[in-house]
Short mmCIF file of C-alpha atoms and ligand atoms in Angstrom, two decimals:
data_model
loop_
_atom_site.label_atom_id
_atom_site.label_comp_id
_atom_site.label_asym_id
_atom_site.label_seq_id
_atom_site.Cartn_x
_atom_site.Cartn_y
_atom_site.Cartn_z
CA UNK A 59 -7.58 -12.97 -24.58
CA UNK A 60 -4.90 -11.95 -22.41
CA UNK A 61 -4.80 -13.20 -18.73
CA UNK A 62 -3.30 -11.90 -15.56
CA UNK A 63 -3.14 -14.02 -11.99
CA UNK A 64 -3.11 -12.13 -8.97
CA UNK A 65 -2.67 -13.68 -5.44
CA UNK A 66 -4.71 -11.92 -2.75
CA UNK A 67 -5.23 -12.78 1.42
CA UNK A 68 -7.25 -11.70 4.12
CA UNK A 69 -6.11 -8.79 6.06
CA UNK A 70 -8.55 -9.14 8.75
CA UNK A 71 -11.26 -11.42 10.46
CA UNK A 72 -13.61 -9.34 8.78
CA UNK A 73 -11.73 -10.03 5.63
CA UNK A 74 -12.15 -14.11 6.37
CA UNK A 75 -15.90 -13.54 6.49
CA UNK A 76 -15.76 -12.09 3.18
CA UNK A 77 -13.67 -14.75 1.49
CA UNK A 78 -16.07 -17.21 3.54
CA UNK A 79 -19.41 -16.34 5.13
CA UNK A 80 -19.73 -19.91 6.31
CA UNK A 81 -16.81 -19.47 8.76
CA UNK A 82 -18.81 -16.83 11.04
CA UNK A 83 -19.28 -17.78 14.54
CA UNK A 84 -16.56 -19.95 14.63
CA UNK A 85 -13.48 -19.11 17.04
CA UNK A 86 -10.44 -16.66 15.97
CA UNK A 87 -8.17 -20.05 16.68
CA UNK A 88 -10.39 -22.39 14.87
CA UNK A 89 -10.01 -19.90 11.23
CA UNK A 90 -6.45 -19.63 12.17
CA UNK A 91 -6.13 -23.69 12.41
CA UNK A 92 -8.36 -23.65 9.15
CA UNK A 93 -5.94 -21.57 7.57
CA UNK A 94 -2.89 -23.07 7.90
CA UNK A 95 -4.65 -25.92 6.62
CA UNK A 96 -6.26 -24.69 3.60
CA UNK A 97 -4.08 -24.64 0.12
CA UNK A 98 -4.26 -22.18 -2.90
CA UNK A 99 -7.67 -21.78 -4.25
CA UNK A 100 -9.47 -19.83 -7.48
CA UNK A 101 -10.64 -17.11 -5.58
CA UNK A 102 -12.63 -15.38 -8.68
CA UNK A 103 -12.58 -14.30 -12.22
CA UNK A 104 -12.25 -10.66 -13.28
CA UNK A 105 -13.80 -9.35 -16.24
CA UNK A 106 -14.02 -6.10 -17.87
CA UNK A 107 -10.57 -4.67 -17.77
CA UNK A 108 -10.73 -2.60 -21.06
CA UNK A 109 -7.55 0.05 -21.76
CA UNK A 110 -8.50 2.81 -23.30
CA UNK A 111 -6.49 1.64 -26.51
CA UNK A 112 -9.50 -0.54 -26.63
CA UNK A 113 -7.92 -3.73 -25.82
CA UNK A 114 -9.50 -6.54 -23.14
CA UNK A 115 -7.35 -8.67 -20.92
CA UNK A 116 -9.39 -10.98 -18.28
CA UNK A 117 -7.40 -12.32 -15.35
CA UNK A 118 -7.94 -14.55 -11.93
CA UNK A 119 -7.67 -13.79 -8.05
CA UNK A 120 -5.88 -17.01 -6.60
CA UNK A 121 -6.74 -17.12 -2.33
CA UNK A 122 -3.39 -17.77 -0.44
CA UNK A 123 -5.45 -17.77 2.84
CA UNK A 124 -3.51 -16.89 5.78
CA UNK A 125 -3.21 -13.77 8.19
CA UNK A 126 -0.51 -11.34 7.49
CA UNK A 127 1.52 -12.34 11.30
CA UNK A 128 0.88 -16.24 10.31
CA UNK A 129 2.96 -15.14 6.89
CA UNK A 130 5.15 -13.68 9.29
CA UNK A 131 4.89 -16.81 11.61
CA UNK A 132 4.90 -20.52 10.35
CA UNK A 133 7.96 -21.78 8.72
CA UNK A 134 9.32 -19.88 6.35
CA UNK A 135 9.67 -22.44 3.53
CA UNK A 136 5.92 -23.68 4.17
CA UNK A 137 4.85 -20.34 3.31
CA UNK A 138 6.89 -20.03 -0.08
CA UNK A 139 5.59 -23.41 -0.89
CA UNK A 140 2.09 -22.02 -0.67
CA UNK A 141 2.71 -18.92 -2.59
CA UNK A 142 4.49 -20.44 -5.42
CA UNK A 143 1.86 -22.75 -5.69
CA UNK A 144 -0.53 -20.15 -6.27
CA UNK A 145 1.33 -18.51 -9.12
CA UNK A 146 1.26 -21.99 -10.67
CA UNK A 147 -2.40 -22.02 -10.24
CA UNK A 148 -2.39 -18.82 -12.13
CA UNK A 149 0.07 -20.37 -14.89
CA UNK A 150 -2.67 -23.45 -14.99
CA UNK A 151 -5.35 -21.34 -15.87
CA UNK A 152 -2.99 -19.89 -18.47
CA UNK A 153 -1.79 -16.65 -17.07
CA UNK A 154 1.09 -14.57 -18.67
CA UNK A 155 1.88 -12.85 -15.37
CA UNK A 156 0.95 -13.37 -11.87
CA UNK A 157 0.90 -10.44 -9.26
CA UNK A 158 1.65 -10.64 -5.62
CA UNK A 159 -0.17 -9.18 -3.37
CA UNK A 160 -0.55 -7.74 0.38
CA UNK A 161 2.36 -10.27 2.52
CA UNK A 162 2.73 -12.65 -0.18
CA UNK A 163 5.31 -9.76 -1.62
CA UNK A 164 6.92 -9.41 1.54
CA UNK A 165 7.82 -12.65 3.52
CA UNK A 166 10.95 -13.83 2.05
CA UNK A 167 13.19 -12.03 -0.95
CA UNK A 168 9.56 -10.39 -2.25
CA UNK A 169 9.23 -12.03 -5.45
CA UNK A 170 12.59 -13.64 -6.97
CA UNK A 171 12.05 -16.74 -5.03
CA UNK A 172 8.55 -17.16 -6.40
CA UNK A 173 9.97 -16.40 -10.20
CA UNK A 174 12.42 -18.85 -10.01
CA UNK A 175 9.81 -21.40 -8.99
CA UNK A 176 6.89 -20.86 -11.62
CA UNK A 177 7.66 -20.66 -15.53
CA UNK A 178 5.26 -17.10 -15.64
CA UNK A 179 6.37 -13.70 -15.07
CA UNK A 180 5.89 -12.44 -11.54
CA UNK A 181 5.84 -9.30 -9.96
CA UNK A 182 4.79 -7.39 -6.51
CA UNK A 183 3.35 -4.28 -7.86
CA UNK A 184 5.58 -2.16 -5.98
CA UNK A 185 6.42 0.46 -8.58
CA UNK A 186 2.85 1.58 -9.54
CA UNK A 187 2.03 1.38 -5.72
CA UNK A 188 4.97 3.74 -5.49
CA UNK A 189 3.72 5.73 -7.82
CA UNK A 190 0.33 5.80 -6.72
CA UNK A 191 1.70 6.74 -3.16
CA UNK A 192 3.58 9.81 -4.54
CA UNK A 193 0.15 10.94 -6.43
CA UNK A 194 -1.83 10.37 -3.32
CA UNK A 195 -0.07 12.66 -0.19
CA UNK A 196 0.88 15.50 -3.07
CA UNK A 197 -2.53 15.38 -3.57
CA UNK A 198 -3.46 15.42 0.24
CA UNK A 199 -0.84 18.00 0.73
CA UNK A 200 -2.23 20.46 -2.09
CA UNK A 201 -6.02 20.20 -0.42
CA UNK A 202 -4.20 20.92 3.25
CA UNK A 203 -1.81 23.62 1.88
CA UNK A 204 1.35 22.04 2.99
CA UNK A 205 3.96 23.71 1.40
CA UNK A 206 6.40 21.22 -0.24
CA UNK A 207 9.59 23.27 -0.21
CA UNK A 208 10.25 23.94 3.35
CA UNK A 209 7.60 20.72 4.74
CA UNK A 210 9.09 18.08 6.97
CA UNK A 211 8.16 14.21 6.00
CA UNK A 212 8.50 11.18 7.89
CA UNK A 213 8.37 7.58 5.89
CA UNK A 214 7.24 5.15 8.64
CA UNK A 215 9.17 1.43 6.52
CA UNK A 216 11.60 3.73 5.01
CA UNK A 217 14.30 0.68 4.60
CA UNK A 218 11.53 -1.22 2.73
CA UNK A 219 10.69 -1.57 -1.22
CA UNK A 220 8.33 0.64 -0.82
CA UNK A 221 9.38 2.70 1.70
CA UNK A 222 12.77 3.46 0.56
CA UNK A 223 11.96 4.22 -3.10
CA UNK A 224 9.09 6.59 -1.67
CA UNK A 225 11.58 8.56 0.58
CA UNK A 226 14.11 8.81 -2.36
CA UNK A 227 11.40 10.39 -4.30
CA UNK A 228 10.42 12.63 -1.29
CA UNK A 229 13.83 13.88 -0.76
CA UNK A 230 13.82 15.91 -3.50
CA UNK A 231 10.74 17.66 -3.04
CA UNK A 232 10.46 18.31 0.20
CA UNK A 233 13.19 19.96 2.88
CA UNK A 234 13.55 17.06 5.65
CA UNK A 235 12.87 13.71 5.20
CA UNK A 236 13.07 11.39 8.80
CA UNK A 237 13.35 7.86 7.46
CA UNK A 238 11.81 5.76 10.53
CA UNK A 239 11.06 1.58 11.01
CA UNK A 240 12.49 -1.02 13.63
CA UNK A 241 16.10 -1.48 12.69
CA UNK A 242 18.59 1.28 13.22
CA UNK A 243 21.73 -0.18 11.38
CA UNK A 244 19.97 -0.45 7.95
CA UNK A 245 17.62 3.24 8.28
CA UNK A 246 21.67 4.16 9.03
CA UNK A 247 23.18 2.37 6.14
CA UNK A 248 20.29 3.68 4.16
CA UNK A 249 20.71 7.47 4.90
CA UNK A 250 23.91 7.58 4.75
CA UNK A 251 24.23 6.19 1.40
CA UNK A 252 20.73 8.61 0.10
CA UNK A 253 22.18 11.81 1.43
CA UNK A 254 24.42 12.51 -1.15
CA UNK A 255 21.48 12.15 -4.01
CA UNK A 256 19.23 14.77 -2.42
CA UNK A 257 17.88 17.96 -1.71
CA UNK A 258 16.24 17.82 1.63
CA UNK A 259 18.25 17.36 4.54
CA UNK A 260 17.80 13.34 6.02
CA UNK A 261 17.38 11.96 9.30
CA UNK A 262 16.48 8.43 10.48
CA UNK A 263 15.04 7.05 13.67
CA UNK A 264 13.44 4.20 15.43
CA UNK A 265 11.36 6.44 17.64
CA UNK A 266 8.57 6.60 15.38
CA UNK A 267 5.48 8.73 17.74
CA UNK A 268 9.11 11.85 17.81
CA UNK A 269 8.93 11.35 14.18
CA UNK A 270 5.28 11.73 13.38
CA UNK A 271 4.71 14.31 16.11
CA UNK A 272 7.29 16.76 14.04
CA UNK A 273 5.96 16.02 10.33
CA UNK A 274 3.54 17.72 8.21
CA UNK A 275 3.32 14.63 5.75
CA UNK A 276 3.19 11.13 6.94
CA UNK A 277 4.21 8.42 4.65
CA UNK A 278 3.44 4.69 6.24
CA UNK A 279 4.20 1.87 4.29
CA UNK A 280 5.43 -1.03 7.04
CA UNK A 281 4.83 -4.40 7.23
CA UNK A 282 3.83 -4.19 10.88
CA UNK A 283 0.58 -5.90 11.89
CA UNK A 284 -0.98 -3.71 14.16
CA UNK A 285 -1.09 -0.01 14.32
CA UNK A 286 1.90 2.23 14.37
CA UNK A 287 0.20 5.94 13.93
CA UNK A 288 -1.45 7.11 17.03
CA UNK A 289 -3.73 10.24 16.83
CA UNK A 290 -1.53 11.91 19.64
CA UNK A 291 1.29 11.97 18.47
CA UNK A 292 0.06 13.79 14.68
CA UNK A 293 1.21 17.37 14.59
CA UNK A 294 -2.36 19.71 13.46
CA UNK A 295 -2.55 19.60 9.93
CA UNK A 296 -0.47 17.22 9.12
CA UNK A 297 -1.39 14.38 5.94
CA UNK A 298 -1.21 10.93 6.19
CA UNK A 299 -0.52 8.37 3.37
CA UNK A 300 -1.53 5.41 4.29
CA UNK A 301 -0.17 2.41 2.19
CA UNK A 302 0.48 -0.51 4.48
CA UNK A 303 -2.13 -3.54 4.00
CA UNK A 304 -3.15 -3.98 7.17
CA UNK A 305 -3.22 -0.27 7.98
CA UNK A 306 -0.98 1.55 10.08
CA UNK A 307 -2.87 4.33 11.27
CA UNK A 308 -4.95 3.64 14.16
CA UNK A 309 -8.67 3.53 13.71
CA UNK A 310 -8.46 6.08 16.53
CA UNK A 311 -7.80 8.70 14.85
CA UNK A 312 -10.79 8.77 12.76
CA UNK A 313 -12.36 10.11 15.73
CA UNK A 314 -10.21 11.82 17.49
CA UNK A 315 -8.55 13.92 15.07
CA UNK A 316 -10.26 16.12 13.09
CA UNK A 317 -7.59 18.34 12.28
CA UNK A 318 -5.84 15.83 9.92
CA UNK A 319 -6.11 13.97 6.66
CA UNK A 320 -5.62 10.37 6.16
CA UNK A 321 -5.68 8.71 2.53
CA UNK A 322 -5.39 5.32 1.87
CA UNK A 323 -2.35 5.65 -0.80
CA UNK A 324 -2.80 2.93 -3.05
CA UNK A 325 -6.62 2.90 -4.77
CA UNK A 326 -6.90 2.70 -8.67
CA UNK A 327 -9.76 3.37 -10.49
CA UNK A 328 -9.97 0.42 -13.51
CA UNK A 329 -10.91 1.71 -16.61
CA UNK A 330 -13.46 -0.26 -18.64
CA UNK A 331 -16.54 -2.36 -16.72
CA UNK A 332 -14.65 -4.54 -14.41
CA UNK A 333 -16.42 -7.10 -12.41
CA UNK A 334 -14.21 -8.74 -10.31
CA UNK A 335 -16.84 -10.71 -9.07
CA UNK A 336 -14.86 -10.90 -5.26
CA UNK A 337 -15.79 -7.64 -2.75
CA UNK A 338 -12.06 -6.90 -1.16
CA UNK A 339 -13.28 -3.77 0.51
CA UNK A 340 -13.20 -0.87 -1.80
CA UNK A 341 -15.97 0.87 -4.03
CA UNK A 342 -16.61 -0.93 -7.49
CA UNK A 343 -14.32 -0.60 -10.29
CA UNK A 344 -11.27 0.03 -8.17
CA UNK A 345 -8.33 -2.12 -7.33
CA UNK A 346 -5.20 -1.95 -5.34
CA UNK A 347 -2.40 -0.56 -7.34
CA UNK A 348 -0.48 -3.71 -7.11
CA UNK A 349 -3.29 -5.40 -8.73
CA UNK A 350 -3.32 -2.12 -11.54
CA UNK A 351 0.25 -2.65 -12.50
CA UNK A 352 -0.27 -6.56 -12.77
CA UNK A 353 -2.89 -5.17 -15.33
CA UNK A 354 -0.87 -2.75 -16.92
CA UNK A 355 1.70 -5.28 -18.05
CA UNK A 356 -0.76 -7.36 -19.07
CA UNK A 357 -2.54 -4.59 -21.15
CA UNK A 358 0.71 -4.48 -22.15
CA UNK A 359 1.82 -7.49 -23.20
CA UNK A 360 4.58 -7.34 -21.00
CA UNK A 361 4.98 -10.38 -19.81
CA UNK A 362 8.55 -9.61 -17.95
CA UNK A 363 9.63 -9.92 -14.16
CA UNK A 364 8.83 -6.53 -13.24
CA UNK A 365 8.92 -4.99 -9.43
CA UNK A 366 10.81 -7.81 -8.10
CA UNK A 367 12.97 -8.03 -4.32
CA UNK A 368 13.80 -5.40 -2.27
CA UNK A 369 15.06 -2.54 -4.17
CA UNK A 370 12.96 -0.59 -6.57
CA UNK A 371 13.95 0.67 -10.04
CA UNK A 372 12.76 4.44 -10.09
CA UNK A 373 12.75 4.11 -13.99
CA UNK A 374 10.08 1.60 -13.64
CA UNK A 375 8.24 4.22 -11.61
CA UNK A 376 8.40 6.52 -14.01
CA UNK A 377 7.91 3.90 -16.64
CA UNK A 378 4.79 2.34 -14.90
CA UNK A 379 2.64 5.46 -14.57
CA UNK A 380 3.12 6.38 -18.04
CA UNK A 381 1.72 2.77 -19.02
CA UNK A 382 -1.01 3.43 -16.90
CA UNK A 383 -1.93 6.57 -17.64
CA UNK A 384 -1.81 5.76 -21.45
CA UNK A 385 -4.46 2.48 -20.58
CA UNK A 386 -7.06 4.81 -18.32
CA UNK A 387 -5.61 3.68 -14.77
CA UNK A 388 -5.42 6.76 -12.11
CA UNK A 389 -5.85 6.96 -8.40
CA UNK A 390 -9.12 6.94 -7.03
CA UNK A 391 -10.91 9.51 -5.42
CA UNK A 392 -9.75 10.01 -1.89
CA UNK A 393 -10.83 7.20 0.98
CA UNK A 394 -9.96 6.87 4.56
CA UNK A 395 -11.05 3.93 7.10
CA UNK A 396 -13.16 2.45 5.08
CA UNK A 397 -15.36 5.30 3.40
CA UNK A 398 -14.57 8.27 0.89
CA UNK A 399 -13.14 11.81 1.92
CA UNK A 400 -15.61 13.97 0.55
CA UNK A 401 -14.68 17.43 -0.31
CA UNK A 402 -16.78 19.00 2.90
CA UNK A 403 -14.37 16.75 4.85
CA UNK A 404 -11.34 18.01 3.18
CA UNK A 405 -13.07 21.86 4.14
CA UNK A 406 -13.66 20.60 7.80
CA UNK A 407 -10.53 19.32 8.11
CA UNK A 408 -8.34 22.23 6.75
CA UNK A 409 -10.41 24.79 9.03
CA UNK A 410 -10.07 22.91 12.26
CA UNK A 411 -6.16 22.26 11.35
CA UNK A 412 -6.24 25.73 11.03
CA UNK A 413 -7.60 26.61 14.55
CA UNK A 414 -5.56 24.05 16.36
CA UNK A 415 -2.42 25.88 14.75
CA UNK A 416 -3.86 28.76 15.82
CA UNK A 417 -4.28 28.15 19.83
CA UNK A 418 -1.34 26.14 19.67
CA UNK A 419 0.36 29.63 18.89
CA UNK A 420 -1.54 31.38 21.42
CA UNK A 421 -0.80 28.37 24.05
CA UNK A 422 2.82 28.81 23.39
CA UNK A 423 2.41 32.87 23.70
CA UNK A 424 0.79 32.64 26.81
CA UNK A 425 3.55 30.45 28.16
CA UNK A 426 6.44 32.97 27.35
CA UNK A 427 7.69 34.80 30.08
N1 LIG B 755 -1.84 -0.39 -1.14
C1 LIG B 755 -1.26 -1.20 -2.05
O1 LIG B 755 -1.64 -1.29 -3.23
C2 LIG B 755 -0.07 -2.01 -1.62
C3 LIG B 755 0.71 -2.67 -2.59
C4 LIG B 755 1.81 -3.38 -2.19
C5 LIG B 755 2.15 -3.45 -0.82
N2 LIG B 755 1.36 -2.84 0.09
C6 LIG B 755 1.70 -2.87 1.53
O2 LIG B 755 2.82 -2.02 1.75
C7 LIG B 755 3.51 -2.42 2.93
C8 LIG B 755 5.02 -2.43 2.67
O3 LIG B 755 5.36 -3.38 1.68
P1 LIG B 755 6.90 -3.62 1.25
O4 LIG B 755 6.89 -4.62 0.17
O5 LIG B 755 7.58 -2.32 1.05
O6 LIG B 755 7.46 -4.31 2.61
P2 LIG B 755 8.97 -4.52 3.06
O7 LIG B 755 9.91 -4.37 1.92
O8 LIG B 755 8.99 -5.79 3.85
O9 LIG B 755 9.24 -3.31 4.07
C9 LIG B 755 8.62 -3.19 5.30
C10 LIG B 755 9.19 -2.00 6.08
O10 LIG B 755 8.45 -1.87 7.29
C11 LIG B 755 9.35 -1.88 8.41
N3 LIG B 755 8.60 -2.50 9.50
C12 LIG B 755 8.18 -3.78 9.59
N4 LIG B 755 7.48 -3.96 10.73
C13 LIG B 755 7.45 -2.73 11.36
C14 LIG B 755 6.89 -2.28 12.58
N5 LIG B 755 6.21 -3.09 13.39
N6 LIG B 755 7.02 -0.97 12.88
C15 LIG B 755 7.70 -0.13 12.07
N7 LIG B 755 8.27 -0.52 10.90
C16 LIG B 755 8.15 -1.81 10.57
C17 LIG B 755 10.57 -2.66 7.91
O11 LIG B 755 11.76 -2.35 8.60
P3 LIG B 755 12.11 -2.99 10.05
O12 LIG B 755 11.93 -4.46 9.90
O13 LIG B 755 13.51 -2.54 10.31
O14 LIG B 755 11.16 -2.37 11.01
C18 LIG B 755 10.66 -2.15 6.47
O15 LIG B 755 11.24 -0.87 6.48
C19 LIG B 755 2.89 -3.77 3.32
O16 LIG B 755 1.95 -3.52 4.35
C20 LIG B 755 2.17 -4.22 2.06
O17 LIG B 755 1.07 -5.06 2.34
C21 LIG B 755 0.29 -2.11 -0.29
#
């Protein structure tokens, strides 16, 4: 049978618990210490994945244990080391393909480094997460009634693989896209050299609460590791696509806005009965679309480099969520800090967007002269 690796982290302390009940109690800077110390380990074996053509693959989740800022933090070429030894782990075991995932696809070049280092294929899952984005806020924008053609969208890590790829796609759907992260000379570069390409009319900024606080879809796919989405600054009615691992979106507004939707923009459900005997936080049978396209390809006997570096191949996009839908992969229902959106939430959420609009417009009326 056909075998996939795919290399997973905690995103959390909570996470850490998971991966290792034993280390509760114990100090945040004694697991951090722990950590750094701890090499690439066999995490699990997942079984079950069946396509819909009817063929079985079975695959591995290799532990890379660290916290996404000490990815960010410890020396850079101590970190690759640690990486590339868990895709060689993966090609031990016998692995055609080994996906990375969370920060382990974005500290350094995001993949070719790793390649060049192991003799399997490698790849980040970016363009099925891409894809899976894309599905997810249309989605969340058809249940809130945002109207594509004249609705304003702000990608929060527009100059990233993800990012960028998702705002190209965005651009011609939607009438402005503001393409917001940290460093104004590339979101420059970058929508400068977009513009041309695209229907909706571009904008980039660093001053990402402006941004949000003008857009009706929300696009956040950073590498930051702690919040960027505040529930102030979210315009009534707005969607959020949430696809940054750690999350973006503040925890805060889960309770203190009611009047907008948050999905998490990169669930899968798995077709077949997979077990993959490791609980990483979401419902059973579903996986991260990074882990899905690792999958797909393997499904698919595609053993290739695939979503590699920094730039994104929109034909792969396209390419990837054909594969998948012709195996039985498609987003999972919708799911926000930690527990589904039922459809009485989506209800809820589309009245009380609808009211704030409402005595924002009577606020403003009141205010005229
Ligand atoms: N849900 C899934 O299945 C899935 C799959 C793959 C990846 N992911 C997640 O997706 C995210 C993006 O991955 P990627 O490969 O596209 O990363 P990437 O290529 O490194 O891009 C990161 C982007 O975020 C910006 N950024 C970084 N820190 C920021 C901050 N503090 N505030 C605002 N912007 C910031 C960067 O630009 P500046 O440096 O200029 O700010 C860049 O635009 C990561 O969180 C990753 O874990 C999720």
């Amino acid at each position: 049978m056909r075998k996939f690796g795919f290399i997973i982290h905690p995103l959390s302390y909570d996470d850490v618990l998971r991966y290792e009940p034993k280390a509760a109690g114990k100090g945040t800077p004694l697991i951090r210490k722990i950590l750094e110390w701890m090499p690439a380990y066999v995490v699990s074996e997942v079984t079950g994945v069946r396509s819909r053509t009817g063929e079985e693959i079975m695959g591995y989740f290799i532990g890379v244990p660290l916290m996404p800022d000490q990815f960010l933090e410890l020396p850079r070429a101590e970190v690759m080391d640690r990486i590339i030894r868990g895709a060689n782990i993966a090609a031990e075991l016998g692995c055609g393909i080994v996906g990375l995932g969370g920060f382990t696809a974005v500290v350094g070049d995001g993949g070719p480094t790793v390649a060049e280092n192991t003799t399997i294929a490698v790849t980040s899952g970016n363009s099925y997460t891409i894809a899976a984005a894309m599905q997810s806020l249309f989605r969340g924008a058809r249940e809130m009634d945002v109207d594509l053609q004249t609705a304003h969208a702000v990608v929060i890590g527009a100059t990233g693989s993800i990012g960028s790829a998702c705002a190209r796609i965005l651009a011609d759907k939607v009438a402005h896209v503001t393409l917001a992260a940290r460093n104004a000379t590339r979101l420059g570069k970058l929508t400068h050299a977009m513009q041309p390409h695209v229907r909706a009319k571009l904008g980039w900024t660093v001053d990402i609460p402006d941004a949000v606080r003008h857009a009706d879809l929300v696009l956040t796919a950073t590498a930051a590791t702690s919040s960027v989405v505040e529930p102030e600054d979210l315009k009534a009615g707005a969607v959020v696509c949430e696809v940054s691992l750690p999350h973006d979106v503040s925890r805060r507004v889960a309770t203190e806005r009611d009047d907008v939707l948050v999905t998490e923009g990169g669930n899968i459900k798995v077709p077949g009965d997979v077990d993959f005997h490791f609980d990483f936080g979401l419902p059973p049978k579903t996986s991260l679309a990074c882990m899905a396209e690792t999958m797909i390809l393997t499904l698919e006997n595609r053993m290739v480099n695939y979503s590699l570096g920094r730039g994104v191949n929109l034909d792969k996009v396209l390419e990837i969520e054909r594969l998948a839908e012709k195996h039985g992969f498609e987003v999972a229902g919708m799911r926000a800090f930690d527990k589904e959106v039922t459809p009485e939430m989506i209800v809820r959420t589309r009245e009380r967007a609808r009211a704030a609009r409402i005595a924002e417009t009577e606020a403003a009326g009141v205010a005229l002269p």
